[in-house]
Amino acid sequence: MAQIPLFPMPLVIFPGGRLPLQIFETRYLDMVKQCLRNGTGFGVVMITEGDQVLSNLDQQLPAISHCGTYCTIIDFDELPNGMLGIMVEGQKKFVIRDEYEQADRLMMGDVEFLADETEVEMPEEQEHLTSLLESLMSHEAVQQLGLNCDLTQAVEVGARLTELLPCPNNFKQRMLEMKDPLVRLVELDKIVERIQKTQSS
């Protein structure tokens, strides 16, 4: 069991994914400083109900999913708006066994890290998903993330597609919690088909 800070967000990131964040709340500025000083990371977890930013100290913290991704900071810089910008990279999935808050309202979690998924080659019948991912990764905004993705591996293709596709967060969370990369590809295939039908109608 490990004790880590939690960063609730209205999104889902997988191991290997990258996410640019703007940090401005004091509790998170302190968290980032500590992470950089100690060479540690924090857990990104999806918000299921409530707000990401606290407008006052009495506001209730958001409800969060029980499964998230431990992320480390790979780059940081001051942004033109004066805020701290960081780039984080997902490292490992975890399950929250207990959660609580510190005096500064930072959420903390006692978490259990999950084993890495077994690498499996991309099935031939789903090569169209690889092509779709290649197309999404050619967009300028995605290229700025500097993602490394082995397009021959089902785990990586499934993870990057889930992050980049315009589908609901509760679907993305379900994909994160799956342990079988081939089952994840089948589910992604279904939602891609639905998206394509919606766009063509």
mmCIF file of N, CA and C in Angstrom, residues 52-117:
data_model
loop_
_atom_site.group_PDB
_atom_site.id
_atom_site.type_symbol
_atom_site.label_atom_id
_atom_site.label_comp_id
_atom_site.label_asym_id
_atom_site.label_seq_id
_atom_site.Cartn_x
_atom_site.Cartn_y
_atom_site.Cartn_z
ATOM 1 N N GLN A 52 -13.944 20.502 -9.739
ATOM 2 C CA GLN A 52 -12.493 20.318 -9.655
ATOM 3 C C GLN A 52 -11.839 21.412 -8.802
ATOM 4 N N VAL A 53 -12.285 22.655 -9.023
ATOM 5 C CA VAL A 53 -11.685 23.796 -8.322
ATOM 6 C C VAL A 53 -12.566 24.177 -7.131
ATOM 7 N N LEU A 54 -11.954 24.415 -5.980
ATOM 8 C CA LEU A 54 -12.705 24.844 -4.798
ATOM 9 C C LEU A 54 -12.852 26.362 -4.814
ATOM 10 N N SER A 55 -14.096 26.845 -4.838
ATOM 11 C CA SER A 55 -14.314 28.298 -4.851
ATOM 12 C C SER A 55 -14.202 28.886 -3.446
ATOM 13 N N ASN A 56 -14.357 28.039 -2.422
ATOM 14 C CA ASN A 56 -14.130 28.481 -1.042
ATOM 15 C C ASN A 56 -13.706 27.280 -0.201
ATOM 16 N N LEU A 57 -13.140 27.557 0.964
ATOM 17 C CA LEU A 57 -12.571 26.494 1.794
ATOM 18 C C LEU A 57 -13.613 25.567 2.400
ATOM 19 N N ASP A 58 -14.873 26.005 2.404
ATOM 20 C CA ASP A 58 -15.933 25.167 2.982
ATOM 21 C C ASP A 58 -16.574 24.235 1.954
ATOM 22 N N GLN A 59 -16.208 24.429 0.678
ATOM 23 C CA GLN A 59 -16.826 23.627 -0.379
ATOM 24 C C GLN A 59 -16.433 22.154 -0.233
ATOM 25 N N GLN A 60 -17.378 21.287 -0.524
ATOM 26 C CA GLN A 60 -17.114 19.858 -0.411
ATOM 27 C C GLN A 60 -16.191 19.394 -1.532
ATOM 28 N N LEU A 61 -15.279 18.482 -1.219
ATOM 29 C CA LEU A 61 -14.405 17.909 -2.243
ATOM 30 C C LEU A 61 -15.230 17.024 -3.175
ATOM 31 N N PRO A 62 -14.800 16.888 -4.431
ATOM 32 C CA PRO A 62 -15.593 16.081 -5.371
ATOM 33 C C PRO A 62 -15.547 14.591 -5.043
ATOM 34 N N ALA A 63 -16.563 13.873 -5.518
ATOM 35 C CA ALA A 63 -16.545 12.403 -5.446
ATOM 36 C C ALA A 63 -15.694 11.907 -6.609
ATOM 37 N N ILE A 64 -14.919 10.859 -6.372
ATOM 38 C CA ILE A 64 -13.981 10.386 -7.401
ATOM 39 C C ILE A 64 -14.119 8.885 -7.654
ATOM 40 N N SER A 65 -13.567 8.444 -8.797
ATOM 41 C CA SER A 65 -13.540 7.017 -9.128
ATOM 42 C C SER A 65 -12.561 6.293 -8.210
ATOM 43 N N HIS A 66 -12.711 4.993 -8.104
ATOM 44 C CA HIS A 66 -11.837 4.220 -7.192
ATOM 45 C C HIS A 66 -10.534 3.798 -7.875
ATOM 46 N N CYS A 67 -10.470 3.989 -9.189
ATOM 47 C CA CYS A 67 -9.285 3.559 -9.947
ATOM 48 C C CYS A 67 -8.716 4.760 -10.703
ATOM 49 N N GLY A 68 -7.409 4.951 -10.649
ATOM 50 C CA GLY A 68 -6.772 6.077 -11.341
ATOM 51 C C GLY A 68 -5.386 5.705 -11.840
ATOM 52 N N THR A 69 -4.628 6.721 -12.250
ATOM 53 C CA THR A 69 -3.282 6.492 -12.789
ATOM 54 C C THR A 69 -2.267 7.381 -12.071
ATOM 55 N N TYR A 70 -1.211 6.741 -11.598
ATOM 56 C CA TYR A 70 -0.117 7.462 -10.945
ATOM 57 C C TYR A 70 0.718 8.141 -12.038
ATOM 58 N N CYS A 71 0.926 9.451 -11.894
ATOM 59 C CA CYS A 71 1.628 10.231 -12.909
ATOM 60 C C CYS A 71 2.863 10.919 -12.322
ATOM 61 N N THR A 72 3.883 11.097 -13.141
ATOM 62 C CA THR A 72 5.059 11.853 -12.714
ATOM 63 C C THR A 72 5.221 13.076 -13.616
ATOM 64 N N ILE A 73 5.857 14.103 -13.086
ATOM 65 C CA ILE A 73 6.064 15.356 -13.825
ATOM 66 C C ILE A 73 7.305 15.214 -14.702
ATOM 67 N N ILE A 74 7.132 15.400 -16.013
ATOM 68 C CA ILE A 74 8.283 15.254 -16.908
ATOM 69 C C ILE A 74 8.780 16.603 -17.426
ATOM 70 N N ASP A 75 7.995 17.674 -17.218
ATOM 71 C CA ASP A 75 8.430 19.008 -17.648
ATOM 72 C C ASP A 75 7.584 20.052 -16.915
ATOM 73 N N PHE A 76 8.160 21.251 -16.729
ATOM 74 C CA PHE A 76 7.392 22.335 -16.106
ATOM 75 C C PHE A 76 7.934 23.670 -16.591
ATOM 76 N N ASP A 77 7.056 24.686 -16.553
ATOM 77 C CA ASP A 77 7.442 26.006 -17.049
ATOM 78 C C ASP A 77 6.410 27.029 -16.580
ATOM 79 N N GLU A 78 6.801 28.291 -16.533
ATOM 80 C CA GLU A 78 5.816 29.337 -16.224
ATOM 81 C C GLU A 78 5.117 29.710 -17.518
ATOM 82 N N LEU A 79 3.799 29.728 -17.493
ATOM 83 C CA LEU A 79 3.006 30.018 -18.687
ATOM 84 C C LEU A 79 2.854 31.525 -18.869
ATOM 85 N N PRO A 80 2.512 31.973 -20.099
ATOM 86 C CA PRO A 80 2.328 33.411 -20.347
ATOM 87 C C PRO A 80 1.314 34.065 -19.398
ATOM 88 N N ASN A 81 0.321 33.271 -18.910
ATOM 89 C CA ASN A 81 -0.681 33.836 -17.993
ATOM 90 C C ASN A 81 -0.186 33.880 -16.538
ATOM 91 N N GLY A 82 1.076 33.502 -16.335
ATOM 92 C CA GLY A 82 1.655 33.558 -14.992
ATOM 93 C C GLY A 82 1.469 32.290 -14.181
ATOM 94 N N MET A 83 0.639 31.359 -14.690
ATOM 95 C CA MET A 83 0.418 30.108 -13.963
ATOM 96 C C MET A 83 1.578 29.132 -14.214
ATOM 97 N N LEU A 84 1.659 28.120 -13.369
ATOM 98 C CA LEU A 84 2.657 27.068 -13.546
ATOM 99 C C LEU A 84 2.088 26.014 -14.488
ATOM 100 N N GLY A 85 2.819 25.728 -15.545
ATOM 101 C CA GLY A 85 2.404 24.673 -16.473
ATOM 102 C C GLY A 85 3.268 23.449 -16.261
ATOM 103 N N ILE A 86 2.649 22.288 -16.151
ATOM 104 C CA ILE A 86 3.422 21.050 -16.032
ATOM 105 C C ILE A 86 2.934 20.044 -17.073
ATOM 106 N N MET A 87 3.829 19.158 -17.477
ATOM 107 C CA MET A 87 3.445 18.025 -18.325
ATOM 108 C C MET A 87 3.653 16.771 -17.497
ATOM 109 N N VAL A 88 2.593 15.962 -17.383
ATOM 110 C CA VAL A 88 2.725 14.723 -16.613
ATOM 111 C C VAL A 88 2.580 13.520 -17.537
ATOM 112 N N GLU A 89 3.155 12.415 -17.097
ATOM 113 C CA GLU A 89 3.074 11.171 -17.867
ATOM 114 C C GLU A 89 2.569 10.059 -16.961
ATOM 115 N N GLY A 90 1.572 9.322 -17.434
ATOM 116 C CA GLY A 90 1.017 8.210 -16.661
ATOM 117 C C GLY A 90 2.023 7.077 -16.520
ATOM 118 N N GLN A 91 2.117 6.516 -15.321
ATOM 119 C CA GLN A 91 3.084 5.442 -15.061
ATOM 120 C C GLN A 91 2.428 4.110 -14.729
ATOM 121 N N LYS A 92 1.450 4.139 -13.828
ATOM 122 C CA LYS A 92 0.906 2.877 -13.312
ATOM 123 C C LYS A 92 -0.527 3.071 -12.823
ATOM 124 N N LYS A 93 -1.363 2.076 -13.065
ATOM 125 C CA LYS A 93 -2.740 2.140 -12.554
ATOM 126 C C LYS A 93 -2.764 1.760 -11.078
ATOM 127 N N PHE A 94 -3.742 2.327 -10.368
ATOM 128 C CA PHE A 94 -3.897 1.990 -8.948
ATOM 129 C C PHE A 94 -5.371 1.946 -8.579
ATOM 130 N N VAL A 95 -5.633 1.304 -7.437
ATOM 131 C CA VAL A 95 -6.966 1.282 -6.853
ATOM 132 C C VAL A 95 -6.882 1.958 -5.489
ATOM 133 N N ILE A 96 -7.844 2.848 -5.211
ATOM 134 C CA ILE A 96 -7.862 3.558 -3.924
ATOM 135 C C ILE A 96 -8.538 2.678 -2.873
ATOM 136 N N ARG A 97 -7.816 2.415 -1.791
ATOM 137 C CA ARG A 97 -8.377 1.630 -0.680
ATOM 138 C C ARG A 97 -8.963 2.543 0.390
ATOM 139 N N ASP A 98 -8.405 3.767 0.512
ATOM 140 C CA ASP A 98 -8.921 4.720 1.493
ATOM 141 C C ASP A 98 -8.556 6.120 1.017
ATOM 142 N N GLU A 99 -9.412 7.087 1.284
ATOM 143 C CA GLU A 99 -9.100 8.473 0.896
ATOM 144 C C GLU A 99 -9.444 9.420 2.038
ATOM 145 N N TYR A 100 -8.708 10.500 2.127
ATOM 146 C CA TYR A 100 -8.920 11.494 3.194
ATOM 147 C C TYR A 100 -8.329 12.804 2.706
ATOM 148 N N GLU A 101 -8.504 13.878 3.467
ATOM 149 C CA GLU A 101 -7.949 15.166 3.044
ATOM 150 C C GLU A 101 -7.044 15.753 4.112
ATOM 151 N N GLN A 102 -6.042 16.514 3.634
ATOM 152 C CA GLN A 102 -5.140 17.203 4.549
ATOM 153 C C GLN A 102 -5.769 18.537 4.963
ATOM 154 N N ALA A 103 -5.098 19.221 5.883
ATOM 155 C CA ALA A 103 -5.607 20.509 6.372
ATOM 156 C C ALA A 103 -5.728 21.532 5.242
ATOM 157 N N ASP A 104 -4.865 21.415 4.214
ATOM 158 C CA ASP A 104 -4.906 22.372 3.090
ATOM 159 C C ASP A 104 -5.903 21.959 2.008
ATOM 160 N N ARG A 105 -6.722 20.933 2.284
ATOM 161 C CA ARG A 105 -7.771 20.403 1.381
ATOM 162 C C ARG A 105 -7.208 19.536 0.250
ATOM 163 N N LEU A 106 -5.937 19.198 0.322
ATOM 164 C CA LEU A 106 -5.381 18.275 -0.674
ATOM 165 C C LEU A 106 -5.898 16.876 -0.373
ATOM 166 N N MET A 107 -6.428 16.212 -1.418
ATOM 167 C CA MET A 107 -6.908 14.835 -1.239
ATOM 168 C C MET A 107 -5.726 13.885 -1.243
ATOM 169 N N MET A 108 -5.770 12.925 -0.336
ATOM 170 C CA MET A 108 -4.733 11.893 -0.257
ATOM 171 C C MET A 108 -5.401 10.528 -0.371
ATOM 172 N N GLY A 109 -4.639 9.552 -0.831
ATOM 173 C CA GLY A 109 -5.201 8.212 -0.950
ATOM 174 C C GLY A 109 -4.209 7.148 -0.518
ATOM 175 N N ASP A 110 -4.721 6.118 0.168
ATOM 176 C CA ASP A 110 -3.948 4.894 0.387
ATOM 177 C C ASP A 110 -4.287 4.016 -0.815
ATOM 178 N N VAL A 111 -3.287 3.747 -1.650
ATOM 179 C CA VAL A 111 -3.567 3.063 -2.919
ATOM 180 C C VAL A 111 -2.766 1.776 -3.057
ATOM 181 N N GLU A 112 -3.327 0.900 -3.876
ATOM 182 C CA GLU A 112 -2.641 -0.345 -4.225
ATOM 183 C C GLU A 112 -2.355 -0.279 -5.721
ATOM 184 N N PHE A 113 -1.074 -0.368 -6.085
ATOM 185 C CA PHE A 113 -0.714 -0.325 -7.502
ATOM 186 C C PHE A 113 -1.060 -1.651 -8.176
ATOM 187 N N LEU A 114 -1.570 -1.567 -9.403
ATOM 188 C CA LEU A 114 -1.977 -2.758 -10.145
ATOM 189 C C LEU A 114 -0.846 -3.216 -11.069
ATOM 190 N N ALA A 115 -0.825 -4.496 -11.352
ATOM 191 C CA ALA A 115 0.197 -5.051 -12.250
ATOM 192 C C ALA A 115 -0.003 -4.493 -13.662
ATOM 193 N N ASP A 116 1.100 -4.333 -14.383
ATOM 194 C CA ASP A 116 1.017 -3.886 -15.778
ATOM 195 C C ASP A 116 0.259 -4.929 -16.601
ATOM 196 N N GLU A 117 -0.480 -4.451 -17.594
ATOM 197 C CA GLU A 117 -1.205 -5.392 -18.461
ATOM 198 C C GLU A 117 -0.204 -6.158 -19.335
#
